[in-house]
Amino acid sequence: MHNKTLVELSQQLASGALSSVELTQHFLGRIKSLDPQLNSFISTTDELALMQARLADESRAAGSAGPLTGIPIAHKDIFCIKGVKTTAGSKMLDNFISPYDATVVEKLNAAGAITLGKTNMDEFAMGSSNETSFYGAVKNPWNTNNVPGGSSGGSAACVAARLAPAATGTDTGGSIRQPASLCGITGLKPTYGSISRWGMIAFASSLDQAGPMTQTAEDAALMMNAMSGFDSKDSTSINQDAPDYTSELNNSLEGLKVGLPKEFFKEGLDSGVQQVIETAVKDIEKLGATVKEISLSTTDLAVPAYYVIAPAEASSNLSRFDGVRYGYRCDDPANLEDLYKRSRGEGFGEEVQRRILIGAYVLSAGFYDAYYIKAQKIRRLIKNDFDNAFADVDVIMGPTAPSAGFALGDKADDPVSMYLSDIYTIAVNLAGLPAMSVPAGFTAGLPVGLQMIGSHFSEPRLLNIAHQFQQATDWHKQTPDAFTK
Amino acid sequence: MAWETVIGLEIHVQLSTQSKIFSGSATTFGAEPNTQASLVDLGMPGVLPVLNKDAIKKAITFGVAIDAKINKKSVFARKNYFYPDLPKGYQISQLDLPIVDVGHLDITLEDGTVKRIGVTRAHLEEDAGKSLHEDYHGMSGIDLNRAGTPLLEIVSEPDMRSAEEAIAYVKSVHSLIQYLEISDGNMAEGSMRCDINISMRPKGQEEYGTRTETKNVNSFRFIEKAIHGEVIRQIDELEAGNKINQETRLYDSAKDETRPMRSKEEANDYRYFPDPDLLPVITTDEFIEELRGNLPELPDQKIERFQKEYELKEYDARVLAASKHLADYFETVVTTSGAKAKLAANWVTSELLGALNKAGKDIQTSPVNAEQLGGLLKRIADNTISGKIAKTVFEAMLNGEGTADQIIEAKDLKQETDSGAIEALVDEVIANNPTQVEQFLAAEKDKRKKLIGFFVGQIMKASKGKANPQQVNQLLGQKLK
Amino acid sequence: MALDKSEVEKIAHLARIAINEDKIPEYASSLSSILDLVEQMQSTNTDDIEPMAHPLDATQRLREDAVTESNQRDVYQKIAPATEDGLYLVPKVID
């Protein structure tokens, strides 16, 4: 039953072929027996899950059930769940039992979804390989010597290995799309402001967005229907009714105008990945789309601007972790300064520290204009670049990541080369656009994702394109051998 | 050398909203520690701020009252520093584009001179919590109830040249915020706190000297003392040929001196940047004009009206209008007593304020409320008691012995107005004092006024003060001919 | 853009992070290489471009002034490292 999509499972629950308790026990069992190979979960919430499953079965019996009622899902460990340990992959929060629920969690609970557990992630979502987690690296289910991508690596790996039908993720510079690509699943990063950030531990506030990680676009649409919507607790939440994300799934792609930015296909792109993407684009063309080359001349500026803006916001967002009100506190602080410095020195891992330091540096007196203001100006140029492109095409396509899942340890000591693995995803966050990664093929036995970028609020259209592509291909149905049974 | 003092003030005013500026926690003063600290106030992971509309309204109300430019686009920024009373490691404040831009406030000095003080800006920010220094096994305790209380920081130009001007400015701001009902202005509870920037320069020099900032001075008296102390210290330093360090100092009221603040010694680099959790605040002209239209009567307007409507002298009008509570008190006394406004003004400014001053109380904690004082003056107005007896009654009221009527009744202080009874007393006193009568009759007309006082005194004494003085005068005038 | 030891120490102090003495060269070199990457921005002309702080051109929503929170001190302090009498405890604060 684990190879079924969320939609298929939902139908089985509806027909009575399956109960939520059975389904939940099945996935909890799979996590127990198979996850030691992957390390995709930081914790499981068995008791909570079974209680929720019983309630879901009851409410279904009572005649009130939605598409997600009784469906087990996994939450990235960046979402606060009341009474549940919420770590953000950090030693800093190893003892943090959240006193409240994130809005995303609240909404998915209200939709009847079951919480299987909390997935592993790069510490505070800072990383592209899931190697910076305090809880150890996550392994790619397609080859456990390789990385699953990051920062939502645990969510991607567990969905790919069918340890959960779907998972939540967050994307600040590619953290949903890049691991989705590397693990061969479908990931959607929505328009900034579509999903509430309340209760989602902040990395970079103006870039962070939650989104679904699923097997299919159709599943993602159902997840979006539950997760999105205005939240008065988040000032940056979009104050308008969310659309029905399933509404356009079955539309034809006839007349769709696809743009391929030439800057996405230059040196630095793995040739195997390039081949997969070119084939996928041809498949989309066959579905009625027209394809043309476009230019996004600011492509190379995205990573530099991002590594000013994201660390700047992060350095401030992470100041609250000071050992006073919650979280890690060093032993026997000699004085106040010692409390701060050692709690943060011992509680944060190296990559997090590095980004905090960069952030503090670019905001400090004398550098603010040269770095921070400059990066914000570049950010506008990038947004303008996309605006111009979307005057001409409906969707931009290209690779999600420059390569398939690289070997564990390969880039761990070279932050800059790690940062460049997000070169195609980062600009999307700077501009606040929606984008997806959809399984599009394999290179050397590892999955490759096709990225689709749309204009603001074009998620229903993106899901439509992805769904039509998935009706015509079966890359999303492939599962890694070790986890098929 | 002759030195000129240059003073600029940063006044932090707690706005009297029900809830905090970025969370739905209560702002009540004096609650049990950390019982008014919500997830947002505690800076829990994942929480987000949402701006309180009333804080914006109150800030703009202040802005229009000081004739300031209101920034129609205003931005919140993070001021980053570590301190245990600052839960997030940053304070949400404003740097560029504060809600209130350049404005001004006129102050009136003792001698009646009016001086215009420039207001550079007034911005919104969140208050910090409190560190309690009582010893918890060598540790400090942190109470975050105050964290997130809305503050309006009002920054003046360095336009003041003496402690007197500074005090007058602070009092004007204090009075204004209460008139506007944007703050309770309770200085003892920290609702208004001042940072004082002081520098000295040789008289005639245009360039400013190096300034020090004295933090958190929280009473008018301490402001005056802190300025005097710091001015003397700076002059001593300068005359000894030393330089003034640009530094933050703390006023120690116990020792009556300022000292450098240890925790702020290192130069701070606050790394301000726009808060990405908050969006630009956009204010419309309509909204600003609506608030301008809703401004209450302001101190200067009230002073003018008091002079016109009640025929008060400017000085009295100014004293009464200095605080909204006092002005309201006065007007309540006038309406409840039916007495002449002048009588009410005299009673409020001399008897009442004198008594409050002696008792160390203010108008809000006065043991005699406005209706009660009105009740007393009503009895003067209707001749039930004389002004002199009224003072006795007032003493008793201050002691909590009851209302004016109850005290007059209990102590049998009702004025004697039976003309027959008064006439008998007059006749008796005239009969008993033939020498004085003769002197009186022999005196020139203009000296008689003085001499008649003797008879009045004797009669009042005989009546135990209860005889109606007008009637006594009238009868004496008839009989001493 | 190369950061030296004292600059690393300075920003580590600003950020209140204790870094072991022997780790500083490593930090100095990785931070410098990140700054080199960031430096690529400088070749682009951005005169007359307005800085962009938010991806959407939205404005701040205002909340009605109402108390919506109640006392949850016991719940919130259950996860605190050190409390007494309802207060969070920290090493002595010096003004």
XYZ file of C-alpha atoms in Angstrom, chain B residues 17-24 33-35 37 39 42 50-54 82-84 132-133 136-137 139-143 261-263 266 271 276 278-280 282, chain C residues 10 13-16 50 53-54 56 58-73 76-77 79 82 84-95:
82
model
C -2.888 50.594 24.501
C -4.759 47.604 25.930
C -2.474 45.100 24.263
C 1.174 45.123 23.266
C 2.494 46.602 20.054
C 3.130 43.248 18.363
C 1.146 40.746 20.430
C -2.204 40.313 22.155
C 6.318 38.350 36.705
C 6.012 36.845 33.227
C 2.233 36.396 33.422
C 4.488 37.417 28.379
C 4.843 33.364 22.820
C 9.100 35.574 24.792
C 1.486 41.785 14.011
C 1.210 45.543 14.494
C -1.350 47.115 16.853
C -3.498 49.711 15.072
C -3.983 51.769 18.193
C 22.120 40.998 23.210
C 20.624 41.693 26.597
C 18.602 39.395 28.838
C 15.593 42.352 38.678
C 18.852 42.632 40.505
C 18.863 34.852 43.180
C 21.896 32.802 44.245
C 21.847 35.452 39.472
C 19.494 38.113 38.144
C 15.805 37.507 37.465
C 14.180 38.475 34.190
C 10.554 39.605 33.966
C 27.348 52.718 32.316
C 29.493 49.605 32.468
C 27.445 47.421 30.163
C 31.906 49.098 24.222
C 23.206 46.335 12.677
C 11.446 41.267 7.192
C 6.786 43.399 8.993
C 5.753 45.297 5.891
C 5.799 49.048 5.296
C 1.062 53.018 4.736
C 35.097 41.041 16.216
C 31.787 38.874 19.535
C 29.017 40.888 17.860
C 27.153 37.637 17.236
C 28.041 36.307 20.707
C 15.248 50.916 -5.376
C 13.045 44.219 1.060
C 9.989 42.093 0.313
C 5.532 41.118 -2.686
C 2.208 44.442 0.117
C 1.656 46.742 3.080
C 1.387 46.110 6.786
C -1.955 44.912 8.110
C -2.974 46.417 11.446
C -4.389 44.444 14.358
C -7.258 45.777 16.473
C -6.048 46.657 19.961
C -7.430 43.769 22.005
C -6.019 41.461 24.649
C -6.153 37.939 23.241
C -3.509 36.223 25.362
C -3.885 34.785 28.830
C -1.304 33.796 31.400
C 0.575 30.652 30.268
C 3.645 31.139 32.416
C 6.168 28.380 28.866
C 8.577 28.077 31.775
C 11.018 24.395 28.926
C 16.461 28.160 34.929
C 12.604 30.973 40.140
C 9.557 32.823 41.448
C 8.314 33.083 37.870
C 11.496 34.818 36.719
C 14.024 33.607 34.155
C 17.433 33.403 35.802
C 20.627 34.623 34.167
C 24.105 35.410 35.446
C 24.151 38.758 37.192
C 23.172 41.673 34.974
C 25.408 44.695 35.346
C 24.097 48.071 34.164
